[in-house]
Each structure stands twice: as structure tokens, then as C-alpha cells.
PDB file of C-alpha atoms in Angstrom:
ATOM      1  CA  MET B  87     -75.431  -9.366  -2.846  1.00 52.00           C
ATOM      2  CA  SER B  88     -73.222 -12.445  -2.851  1.00 58.00           C
ATOM      3  CA  GLU B  89     -74.725 -13.632  -6.131  1.00 64.00           C
ATOM      4  CA  THR B  90     -73.517 -10.467  -7.875  1.00 82.00           C
ATOM      5  CA  ARG B  91     -69.901 -11.016  -6.837  1.00 94.00           C
ATOM      6  CA  GLN B  92     -67.441 -13.152  -8.741  1.00 97.00           C
ATOM      7  CA  LEU B  93     -66.427 -16.524  -7.284  1.00 98.00           C
ATOM      8  CA  ALA B  94     -62.908 -17.879  -6.859  1.00 98.00           C
ATOM      9  CA  LEU B  95     -62.082 -21.526  -6.117  1.00 98.00           C
ATOM     10  CA  ILE B  96     -58.892 -21.987  -4.060  1.00 98.00           C
ATOM     11  CA  THR B  97     -57.306 -25.311  -3.086  1.00 97.00           C
ATOM     12  CA  GLY B  98     -55.052 -25.508  -0.045  1.00 94.00           C
ATOM     13  CA  GLY B  99     -56.644 -22.430   1.496  1.00 94.00           C
ATOM     14  CA  SER B 100     -56.368 -23.258   5.209  1.00 92.00           C
ATOM     15  CA  SER B 101     -53.197 -21.280   5.861  1.00 90.00           C
ATOM     16  CA  GLY B 102     -49.967 -20.011   4.365  1.00 92.00           C
ATOM     17  CA  LEU B 103     -49.858 -18.860   0.779  1.00 93.00           C
ATOM     18  CA  GLY B 104     -53.282 -20.305  -0.058  1.00 94.00           C
ATOM     19  CA  LEU B 105     -54.969 -18.225   2.635  1.00 95.00           C
ATOM     20  CA  GLU B 106     -53.031 -15.129   1.585  1.00 95.00           C
ATOM     21  CA  LEU B 107     -54.171 -15.628  -1.998  1.00 97.00           C
ATOM     22  CA  ALA B 108     -57.747 -16.025  -0.772  1.00 97.00           C
ATOM     23  CA  LYS B 109     -57.403 -12.697   1.055  1.00 97.00           C
ATOM     24  CA  GLN B 110     -56.216 -11.024  -2.156  1.00 98.00           C
ATOM     25  CA  PHE B 111     -59.315 -12.206  -3.991  1.00 98.00           C
ATOM     26  CA  ALA B 112     -61.579 -11.252  -1.094  1.00 98.00           C
ATOM     27  CA  GLN B 113     -60.100  -7.755  -0.912  1.00 97.00           C
ATOM     28  CA  ASN B 114     -60.930  -7.412  -4.591  1.00 97.00           C
ATOM     29  CA  GLY B 115     -64.568  -8.402  -4.155  1.00 97.00           C
ATOM     30  CA  TYR B 116     -64.560 -12.147  -4.859  1.00 98.00           C
ATOM     31  CA  ASP B 117     -66.474 -14.711  -2.839  1.00 98.00           C
ATOM     32  CA  ILE B 118     -64.254 -17.701  -2.066  1.00 98.00           C
ATOM     33  CA  ALA B 119     -64.765 -21.472  -2.151  1.00 98.00           C
ATOM     34  CA  LEU B 120     -61.750 -22.922  -0.375  1.00 97.00           C
ATOM     35  CA  SER B 121     -60.547 -26.381   0.574  1.00 97.00           C
ATOM     36  CA  GLY B 122     -58.202 -27.792   3.170  1.00 95.00           C
ATOM     37  CA  SER B 123     -57.432 -31.104   4.834  1.00 93.00           C
ATOM     38  CA  SER B 124     -58.055 -30.025   8.443  1.00 93.00           C
ATOM     39  CA  ASP B 125     -60.618 -28.134  10.498  1.00 95.00           C
ATOM     40  CA  ARG B 126     -58.463 -25.016  10.080  1.00 95.00           C
ATOM     41  CA  ILE B 127     -60.297 -24.468   6.797  1.00 97.00           C
ATOM     42  CA  PHE B 128     -63.343 -23.298   8.761  1.00 97.00           C
ATOM     43  CA  GLU B 129     -61.234 -20.767  10.671  1.00 96.00           C
ATOM     44  CA  ALA B 130     -59.806 -19.576   7.350  1.00 96.00           C
ATOM     45  CA  ALA B 131     -63.342 -19.063   6.065  1.00 97.00           C
ATOM     46  CA  ASP B 132     -64.122 -16.864   9.083  1.00 97.00           C
ATOM     47  CA  THR B 133     -61.036 -14.778   8.253  1.00 97.00           C
ATOM     48  CA  ILE B 134     -62.269 -14.328   4.689  1.00 97.00           C
ATOM     49  CA  ARG B 135     -65.784 -13.348   5.788  1.00 98.00           C
ATOM     50  CA  GLU B 136     -64.294 -10.594   7.942  1.00 97.00           C
ATOM     51  CA  LEU B 137     -63.182  -8.984   4.662  1.00 97.00           C
ATOM     52  CA  GLY B 138     -66.813  -8.493   3.639  1.00 96.00           C
ATOM     53  CA  VAL B 139     -67.381 -11.368   1.222  1.00 97.00           C
ATOM     54  CA  GLU B 140     -68.802 -14.870   1.504  1.00 97.00           C
ATOM     55  CA  ALA B 141     -66.603 -17.925   2.062  1.00 98.00           C
ATOM     56  CA  TYR B 142     -67.531 -21.549   1.411  1.00 98.00           C
ATOM     57  CA  PRO B 143     -65.140 -23.918   3.232  1.00 98.00           C
ATOM     58  CA  HIS B 144     -64.790 -27.611   2.409  1.00 98.00           C
ATOM     59  CA  LYS B 145     -62.659 -30.152   4.258  1.00 97.00           C
ATOM     60  CA  ALA B 146     -61.196 -32.854   1.997  1.00 96.00           C
ATOM     61  CA  ASP B 147     -58.093 -35.019   1.498  1.00 94.00           C
ATOM     62  CA  ALA B 148     -56.359 -33.641  -1.600  1.00 94.00           C
ATOM     63  CA  SER B 149     -54.187 -36.753  -1.926  1.00 95.00           C
ATOM     64  CA  THR B 150     -57.166 -38.855  -3.084  1.00 96.00           C
ATOM     65  CA  TYR B 151     -59.325 -38.804  -6.192  1.00 97.00           C
ATOM     66  CA  ASP B 152     -62.472 -38.707  -4.061  1.00 97.00           C
ATOM     67  CA  GLY B 153     -61.109 -35.796  -2.020  1.00 97.00           C
ATOM     68  CA  VAL B 154     -60.412 -33.649  -5.073  1.00 97.00           C
ATOM     69  CA  GLU B 155     -63.718 -34.606  -6.655  1.00 98.00           C
ATOM     70  CA  SER B 156     -65.653 -33.805  -3.474  1.00 98.00           C
ATOM     71  CA  PHE B 157     -64.349 -30.234  -3.409  1.00 98.00           C
ATOM     72  CA  TRP B 158     -65.181 -29.790  -7.071  1.00 98.00           C
ATOM     73  CA  ASN B 159     -68.732 -31.084  -6.561  1.00 98.00           C
ATOM     74  CA  PHE B 160     -69.117 -28.904  -3.458  1.00 98.00           C
ATOM     75  CA  THR B 161     -68.161 -25.806  -5.462  1.00 98.00           C
ATOM     76  CA  LYS B 162     -70.214 -26.770  -8.500  1.00 97.00           C
ATOM     77  CA  ASP B 163     -73.266 -27.325  -6.294  1.00 97.00           C
ATOM     78  CA  LEU B 164     -73.148 -23.660  -5.268  1.00 96.00           C
ATOM     79  CA  GLY B 165     -74.788 -23.140  -8.647  1.00 95.00           C
ATOM     80  CA  ARG B 166     -72.538 -20.256  -9.605  1.00 96.00           C
ATOM     81  CA  GLN B 167     -70.068 -19.529 -12.371  1.00 97.00           C
ATOM     82  CA  ILE B 168     -66.479 -19.974 -11.249  1.00 98.00           C
ATOM     83  CA  ASP B 169     -64.569 -16.921 -12.410  1.00 98.00           C
ATOM     84  CA  ALA B 170     -61.111 -17.768 -11.049  1.00 98.00           C
ATOM     85  CA  ALA B 171     -59.360 -20.893  -9.768  1.00 98.00           C
ATOM     86  CA  VAL B 172     -56.159 -21.123  -7.742  1.00 98.00           C
ATOM     87  CA  LEU B 173     -54.574 -24.575  -7.792  1.00 98.00           C
ATOM     88  CA  ASN B 174     -52.333 -24.098  -4.792  1.00 95.00           C
ATOM     89  CA  VAL B 175     -52.453 -27.264  -2.712  1.00 90.00           C
ATOM     90  CA  GLY B 176     -49.040 -28.906  -2.433  1.00 91.00           C
ATOM     91  CA  ILE B 177     -46.635 -30.505   0.035  1.00 93.00           C
ATOM     92  CA  GLY B 178     -42.875 -30.954   0.285  1.00 93.00           C
ATOM     93  CA  ILE B 179     -40.618 -33.646   1.712  1.00 94.00           C
ATOM     94  CA  GLY B 180     -37.070 -32.935   2.802  1.00 94.00           C
ATOM     95  CA  GLY B 181     -34.343 -35.494   3.325  1.00 95.00           C
ATOM     96  CA  ALA B 182     -32.389 -37.979   1.222  1.00 96.00           C
ATOM     97  CA  PHE B 183     -34.359 -39.980  -1.327  1.00 97.00           C
ATOM     98  CA  ILE B 184     -32.845 -43.230  -0.043  1.00 97.00           C
ATOM     99  CA  ASP B 185     -34.149 -42.504   3.465  1.00 96.00           C
ATOM    100  CA  ASN B 186     -37.653 -41.233   2.724  1.00 97.00           C
ATOM    101  CA  ASP B 187     -40.680 -43.504   2.701  1.00 97.00           C
ATOM    102  CA  LEU B 188     -42.009 -44.404  -0.727  1.00 98.00           C
ATOM    103  CA  GLU B 189     -45.571 -43.995   0.532  1.00 97.00           C
ATOM    104  CA  ASP B 190     -44.865 -40.372   1.508  1.00 97.00           C
ATOM    105  CA  GLU B 191     -43.309 -39.578  -1.855  1.00 97.00           C
ATOM    106  CA  LEU B 192     -46.185 -41.136  -3.782  1.00 97.00           C
ATOM    107  CA  LYS B 193     -48.584 -39.063  -1.666  1.00 97.00           C
ATOM    108  CA  LEU B 194     -46.630 -35.948  -2.663  1.00 97.00           C
ATOM    109  CA  ILE B 195     -47.056 -36.865  -6.332  1.00 97.00           C
ATOM    110  CA  SER B 196     -50.756 -37.545  -5.780  1.00 97.00           C
ATOM    111  CA  ILE B 197     -51.268 -34.064  -4.335  1.00 97.00           C
ATOM    112  CA  ASN B 198     -48.834 -31.959  -6.367  1.00 97.00           C
ATOM    113  CA  VAL B 199     -49.290 -33.623  -9.752  1.00 98.00           C
ATOM    114  CA  ASN B 200     -52.439 -35.765  -9.861  1.00 97.00           C
ATOM    115  CA  GLY B 201     -54.489 -33.302  -7.846  1.00 97.00           C
ATOM    116  CA  THR B 202     -53.434 -30.369 -10.009  1.00 97.00           C
ATOM    117  CA  VAL B 203     -54.367 -32.165 -13.229  1.00 98.00           C
ATOM    118  CA  HIS B 204     -57.641 -33.446 -11.748  1.00 98.00           C
ATOM    119  CA  MET B 205     -58.889 -30.060 -10.575  1.00 98.00           C
ATOM    120  CA  ALA B 206     -57.617 -28.314 -13.711  1.00 98.00           C
ATOM    121  CA  LYS B 207     -59.657 -30.719 -15.833  1.00 98.00           C
ATOM    122  CA  ARG B 208     -62.847 -29.873 -13.954  1.00 98.00           C
ATOM    123  CA  VAL B 209     -62.169 -26.134 -13.960  1.00 98.00           C
ATOM    124  CA  VAL B 210     -61.250 -25.937 -17.658  1.00 98.00           C
ATOM    125  CA  LYS B 211     -64.350 -27.865 -18.722  1.00 98.00           C
ATOM    126  CA  HIS B 212     -66.431 -25.448 -16.653  1.00 98.00           C
ATOM    127  CA  MET B 213     -64.757 -22.219 -17.814  1.00 98.00           C
ATOM    128  CA  VAL B 214     -64.272 -22.763 -21.543  1.00 98.00           C
ATOM    129  CA  PRO B 215     -68.009 -23.007 -22.376  1.00 98.00           C
ATOM    130  CA  ASN B 216     -68.485 -19.750 -20.430  1.00 97.00           C
ATOM    131  CA  GLY B 217     -65.862 -18.067 -22.603  1.00 97.00           C
ATOM    132  CA  ARG B 218     -63.917 -16.629 -19.703  1.00 97.00           C
ATOM    133  CA  GLY B 219     -62.016 -17.466 -16.529  1.00 98.00           C
ATOM    134  CA  LYS B 220     -58.631 -17.159 -14.843  1.00 98.00           C
ATOM    135  CA  ILE B 221     -56.505 -20.052 -13.553  1.00 98.00           C
ATOM    136  CA  LEU B 222     -53.469 -19.621 -11.276  1.00 98.00           C
ATOM    137  CA  ILE B 223     -51.236 -22.681 -10.834  1.00 98.00           C
ATOM    138  CA  VAL B 224     -48.814 -22.395  -7.918  1.00 97.00           C
ATOM    139  CA  SER B 225     -45.455 -23.893  -8.806  1.00 97.00           C
ATOM    140  CA  SER B 226     -42.093 -22.914  -7.260  1.00 96.00           C
ATOM    141  CA  ILE B 227     -38.679 -21.593  -8.232  1.00 96.00           C
ATOM    142  CA  SER B 228     -37.693 -25.222  -7.615  1.00 96.00           C
ATOM    143  CA  ALA B 229     -39.173 -25.810 -11.071  1.00 97.00           C
ATOM    144  CA  THR B 230     -36.106 -24.072 -12.554  1.00 97.00           C
ATOM    145  CA  GLN B 231     -33.405 -26.288 -11.018  1.00 97.00           C
ATOM    146  CA  PRO B 232     -32.577 -29.747  -9.691  1.00 97.00           C
ATOM    147  CA  THR B 233     -33.581 -30.128  -6.020  1.00 97.00           C
ATOM    148  CA  PRO B 234     -31.464 -32.779  -4.257  1.00 97.00           C
ATOM    149  CA  TYR B 235     -32.740 -33.510  -0.748  1.00 96.00           C
ATOM    150  CA  GLU B 236     -36.152 -32.451  -2.064  1.00 96.00           C
ATOM    151  CA  THR B 237     -35.742 -34.925  -4.882  1.00 97.00           C
ATOM    152  CA  VAL B 238     -39.406 -35.602  -5.625  1.00 97.00           C
ATOM    153  CA  TYR B 239     -40.778 -32.178  -4.713  1.00 96.00           C
ATOM    154  CA  GLY B 240     -38.807 -30.149  -7.274  1.00 96.00           C
ATOM    155  CA  PRO B 241     -39.783 -32.295 -10.262  1.00 97.00           C
ATOM    156  CA  SER B 242     -43.429 -32.167  -9.153  1.00 98.00           C
ATOM    157  CA  LYS B 243     -43.265 -28.372  -9.300  1.00 97.00           C
ATOM    158  CA  ALA B 244     -41.488 -28.469 -12.660  1.00 98.00           C
ATOM    159  CA  PHE B 245     -44.456 -30.467 -13.887  1.00 98.00           C
ATOM    160  CA  GLY B 246     -46.820 -27.795 -12.564  1.00 98.00           C
ATOM    161  CA  PHE B 247     -44.922 -25.003 -14.311  1.00 98.00           C
ATOM    162  CA  MET B 248     -44.786 -26.715 -17.696  1.00 98.00           C
ATOM    163  CA  PHE B 249     -48.390 -27.886 -17.333  1.00 98.00           C
ATOM    164  CA  ALA B 250     -49.467 -24.283 -16.775  1.00 98.00           C
ATOM    165  CA  GLU B 251     -47.471 -23.009 -19.753  1.00 98.00           C
ATOM    166  CA  SER B 252     -48.824 -25.756 -21.995  1.00 98.00           C
ATOM    167  CA  LEU B 253     -52.418 -25.285 -20.913  1.00 98.00           C
ATOM    168  CA  ARG B 254     -52.122 -21.531 -21.361  1.00 98.00           C
ATOM    169  CA  GLU B 255     -51.227 -21.955 -25.025  1.00 98.00           C
ATOM    170  CA  GLU B 256     -54.023 -24.457 -25.657  1.00 98.00           C
ATOM    171  CA  LEU B 257     -56.596 -22.092 -24.177  1.00 98.00           C
ATOM    172  CA  ARG B 258     -55.298 -18.969 -25.898  1.00 96.00           C
ATOM    173  CA  GLU B 259     -58.415 -18.394 -28.036  1.00 95.00           C
ATOM    174  CA  THR B 260     -60.997 -19.437 -25.445  1.00 98.00           C
ATOM    175  CA  GLY B 261     -61.097 -16.448 -23.089  1.00 98.00           C
ATOM    176  CA  VAL B 262     -59.618 -18.577 -20.287  1.00 98.00           C
ATOM    177  CA  THR B 263     -56.143 -17.548 -19.112  1.00 98.00           C
ATOM    178  CA  VAL B 264     -53.535 -19.539 -17.190  1.00 98.00           C
ATOM    179  CA  THR B 265     -50.749 -18.059 -15.056  1.00 98.00           C
ATOM    180  CA  ALA B 266     -48.021 -19.850 -13.093  1.00 98.00           C
ATOM    181  CA  LEU B 267     -46.772 -18.484  -9.769  1.00 98.00           C
ATOM    182  CA  LEU B 268     -43.207 -19.509  -8.848  1.00 97.00           C
ATOM    183  CA  PRO B 269     -42.592 -18.506  -5.218  1.00 95.00           C
ATOM    184  CA  GLY B 270     -39.184 -18.596  -3.646  1.00 89.00           C
ATOM    185  CA  ALA B 271     -38.789 -19.632  -0.009  1.00 84.00           C
ATOM    186  CA  THR B 272     -41.725 -17.963   1.757  1.00 82.00           C
ATOM    187  CA  ASN B 273     -42.527 -17.403   5.434  1.00 79.00           C
ATOM    188  CA  THR B 274     -45.140 -20.122   5.745  1.00 80.00           C
ATOM    189  CA  SER B 275     -45.006 -23.451   7.593  1.00 76.00           C
ATOM    190  CA  PHE B 276     -44.024 -25.225   4.344  1.00 75.00           C
ATOM    191  CA  HIS B 277     -40.400 -26.046   5.226  1.00 75.00           C
ATOM    192  CA  SER B 278     -41.287 -27.001   8.789  1.00 79.00           C
ATOM    193  CA  ASN B 279     -44.021 -29.332   7.536  1.00 77.00           C
ATOM    194  CA  ALA B 280     -41.485 -30.824   5.107  1.00 70.00           C
ATOM    195  CA  GLY B 281     -39.145 -31.624   8.017  1.00 81.00           C
ATOM    196  CA  MET B 282     -36.536 -29.118   6.839  1.00 81.00           C
ATOM    197  CA  ASP B 283     -36.113 -26.876   9.901  1.00 79.00           C
ATOM    198  CA  SER B 284     -32.493 -27.975  10.337  1.00 79.00           C
ATOM    199  CA  SER B 285     -31.528 -27.220   6.733  1.00 84.00           C
ATOM    200  CA  GLU B 286     -29.900 -23.996   5.577  1.00 79.00           C
ATOM    201  CA  ILE B 287     -32.960 -23.065   3.552  1.00 77.00           C
ATOM    202  CA  GLY B 288     -35.307 -23.997   6.387  1.00 76.00           C
ATOM    203  CA  SER B 289     -33.632 -21.613   8.823  1.00 75.00           C
ATOM    204  CA  SER B 290     -32.969 -18.789   6.347  1.00 81.00           C
ATOM    205  CA  ASP B 291     -34.804 -15.486   5.939  1.00 81.00           C
ATOM    206  CA  LYS B 292     -37.793 -15.880   3.649  1.00 78.00           C
ATOM    207  CA  ASN B 293     -40.055 -13.854   1.422  1.00 84.00           C
ATOM    208  CA  ASP B 294     -43.192 -12.290   2.860  1.00 89.00           C
ATOM    209  CA  LYS B 295     -46.228 -14.429   2.042  1.00 90.00           C
ATOM    210  CA  GLU B 296     -48.499 -11.402   1.639  1.00 92.00           C
ATOM    211  CA  VAL B 297     -46.132  -9.908  -0.949  1.00 94.00           C
ATOM    212  CA  VAL B 298     -45.869 -13.210  -2.838  1.00 95.00           C
ATOM    213  CA  ALA B 299     -49.653 -13.617  -2.865  1.00 96.00           C
ATOM    214  CA  ARG B 300     -50.138 -10.075  -4.151  1.00 97.00           C
ATOM    215  CA  GLN B 301     -47.588 -10.682  -6.925  1.00 97.00           C
ATOM    216  CA  GLY B 302     -49.431 -13.836  -7.935  1.00 97.00           C
ATOM    217  CA  PHE B 303     -52.841 -12.169  -7.890  1.00 98.00           C
ATOM    218  CA  GLU B 304     -51.663  -9.183  -9.921  1.00 98.00           C
ATOM    219  CA  ALA B 305     -49.961 -11.420 -12.494  1.00 98.00           C
ATOM    220  CA  LEU B 306     -53.178 -13.399 -12.884  1.00 98.00           C
ATOM    221  CA  MET B 307     -55.261 -10.252 -13.306  1.00 98.00           C
ATOM    222  CA  ASN B 308     -52.760  -8.890 -15.853  1.00 98.00           C
ATOM    223  CA  ASP B 309     -52.724 -12.149 -17.849  1.00 97.00           C
ATOM    224  CA  GLU B 310     -48.998 -12.792 -17.389  1.00 97.00           C
ATOM    225  CA  ASP B 311     -47.841 -16.280 -18.299  1.00 97.00           C
ATOM    226  CA  HIS B 312     -45.812 -16.601 -15.096  1.00 98.00           C
ATOM    227  CA  VAL B 313     -44.379 -14.585 -12.244  1.00 97.00           C
ATOM    228  CA  VAL B 314     -41.597 -15.255  -9.744  1.00 96.00           C
ATOM    229  CA  GLY B 315     -42.893 -14.618  -6.237  1.00 94.00           C
ATOM    230  CA  GLY B 316     -40.485 -12.867  -3.918  1.00 94.00           C
ATOM    231  CA  ASP B 317     -37.854 -10.178  -3.650  1.00 93.00           C
ATOM    232  CA  GLU B 318     -35.251  -9.088  -6.209  1.00 94.00           C
ATOM    233  CA  LYS B 319     -32.760 -11.677  -4.949  1.00 93.00           C
ATOM    234  CA  THR B 320     -35.317 -14.433  -5.604  1.00 92.00           C
ATOM    235  CA  LYS B 321     -36.067 -13.105  -9.079  1.00 95.00           C
ATOM    236  CA  GLN B 322     -32.352 -12.849  -9.865  1.00 95.00           C
ATOM    237  CA  GLN B 323     -31.819 -16.477  -8.827  1.00 93.00           C
ATOM    238  CA  VAL B 324     -34.368 -17.586 -11.424  1.00 96.00           C
ATOM    239  CA  GLU B 325     -32.665 -15.454 -14.075  1.00 96.00           C
ATOM    240  CA  ASP B 326     -29.290 -16.966 -13.159  1.00 95.00           C
ATOM    241  CA  ASN B 327     -30.788 -20.465 -13.310  1.00 95.00           C
ATOM    242  CA  LYS B 328     -31.448 -19.973 -17.018  1.00 95.00           C
ATOM    243  CA  THR B 329     -27.710 -20.015 -17.774  1.00 96.00           C
ATOM    244  CA  THR B 330     -26.241 -22.019 -14.879  1.00 97.00           C
ATOM    245  CA  PRO B 331     -25.358 -25.672 -15.653  1.00 97.00           C
ATOM    246  CA  GLU B 332     -27.614 -28.237 -14.013  1.00 97.00           C
ATOM    247  CA  PRO B 333     -24.811 -29.894 -11.966  1.00 97.00           C
ATOM    248  CA  VAL B 334     -23.845 -26.514 -10.509  1.00 97.00           C
ATOM    249  CA  LYS B 335     -27.436 -25.763  -9.535  1.00 95.00           C
ATOM    250  CA  ALA B 336     -27.802 -29.257  -8.080  1.00 96.00           C
ATOM    251  CA  ALA B 337     -24.713 -28.865  -5.893  1.00 96.00           C
ATOM    252  CA  ARG B 338     -25.867 -25.455  -4.678  1.00 95.00           C
ATOM    253  CA  HIS B 339     -29.331 -26.702  -3.755  1.00 91.00           C
ATOM    254  CA  ALA B 340     -27.932 -29.813  -2.056  1.00 93.00           C
ATOM    255  CA  LYS B 341     -25.920 -27.583   0.271  1.00 93.00           C
ATOM    256  CA  GLN B 342     -28.971 -25.481   1.071  1.00 90.00           C
ATOM    257  CA  ALA B 343     -31.461 -28.320   1.509  1.00 89.00           C
ATOM    258  CA  LYS B 344     -29.409 -31.061   3.205  1.00 91.00           C
ATOM    259  CA  LEU B 345     -30.541 -31.646   6.765  1.00 87.00           C
ATOM    260  CA  GLN B 346     -27.969 -30.888   9.445  1.00 83.00           C
ATOM    261  CA  ASN B 347     -27.339 -33.320  12.279  1.00 68.00           C
TER     262      ASN B 347
END
């Protein structure tokens, strides 16, 4: 039975938005190959199996070339066509650039930028010869504005957004589609993991992760070039960002993201 279902590859599927996206695919009849950096990935796989499909968990360090490659080889060795890929893995770092460790910021770039390009390369080369496939790249509304006090994170997500838009156009005639998901602040552990609990944005009300995941899944299935994940206020912020001067957006985000003593 499993061999007759479609297969989705999902990076960063242990928890949060990645797990919610995996659930969306599972509820729509996809088997799931999912990766994560901790043993929680095996618990996530059990959650997916409870939805009546098969899950293939793989533990790997997404900040390294070998880690990304190992998940790709693990999925490829299943011997099945990959019908959809969600490039979701990503981390954030809060705090002032002058205070943060360079090693941590380079790790962020390795995961958010290098890892996205690496896995996209493998997925595209697999899908294009098959003449079909769907790729969802998870960016952020941070891609539409400067992000002081998340000074490396925002640009990494801007890269992801423009990478998705560029790749989409290149693949237009191949049968492979690319969609970018730009979530607003979402009720996952993201801001806590980024050390931002004491910031205004860290302690604010957030979008529901199940809603954001559903919006991303539906946009992918409907071949939309991108979708803003969240409520109407979140979507309006992105619209406003199109006409708001960069210094104004930077000052607004600095107030929201600066850690409080």
C-alpha cells in the first residue's frame, strides 16, 4: 500500500512548523521522509504514522554538508520517486550583532542558506527528469524587511525567498513547481530557541502553527508562487512593507526584537 502513495521529503520535521507541515501531507495521503537533529525525529515519525501513512525518520546535523547529504541519500535509498519536498529547516539568533558569537551566526548561514541550496540541488535534479514535483521553501516575513537584533537571520530568509522565486521561473516548463512560504511569528519554540523570550516579539501573541502549515500546503498544491502564513494582520504587514521605507521598517523591528533587560 505504501508504494502506491506519494512521498514527501521534509527537512526540520521534528517539531514546530515542520511537523505541522508533515501532518498536512500525511492527512492528504503522502508518506513522509523527515529529518531532524535530535531523537525527537523518531517521536515525530510515530505521530505521522498515527495518521495512517508511513514515516521514514532520519537524524542528521543540517549545519554540515555531510548531514544534509546523509538525509538525501537516506531518502533516495528508499527507491521511490519524491513527489514533494519541503525545505523547512532553519534557526534564528536574537541579540545584537556585536554581542553574538561569529560561530553561531556562521552556523545559521550554513543551515538557512547552504543547507537550502544543497537540498534543493538534489531535489531538483531528481524531480526534473521525472517531469513533475512540488517544492516548498520556508522563508519568513522577515524576508520583506530589515531585521535588526536578528541581523543575520532576516537576510538568510530574504535569500530563501528570492532563491525560491528565481528557481520557480527557471523550472517553469519542467513540470516542477516552487512555492515560498513566508510565516509571521508563529506559536512554535522558534523565538525561545533563538533566545528572544524577553523581546516584544518573543512574548507577543503568535499565529497558529496548524493554520500556517495548512496555508503553506494549500499554496503549494495550488501552484502559488508564495504565500504569507498567518492572520490578516500578518498579511497586511507584508503589504505595508512594500511601500514603507527601509529605515522605518528597521526601526520598527528593532523595537520589537531588542532583548529587554
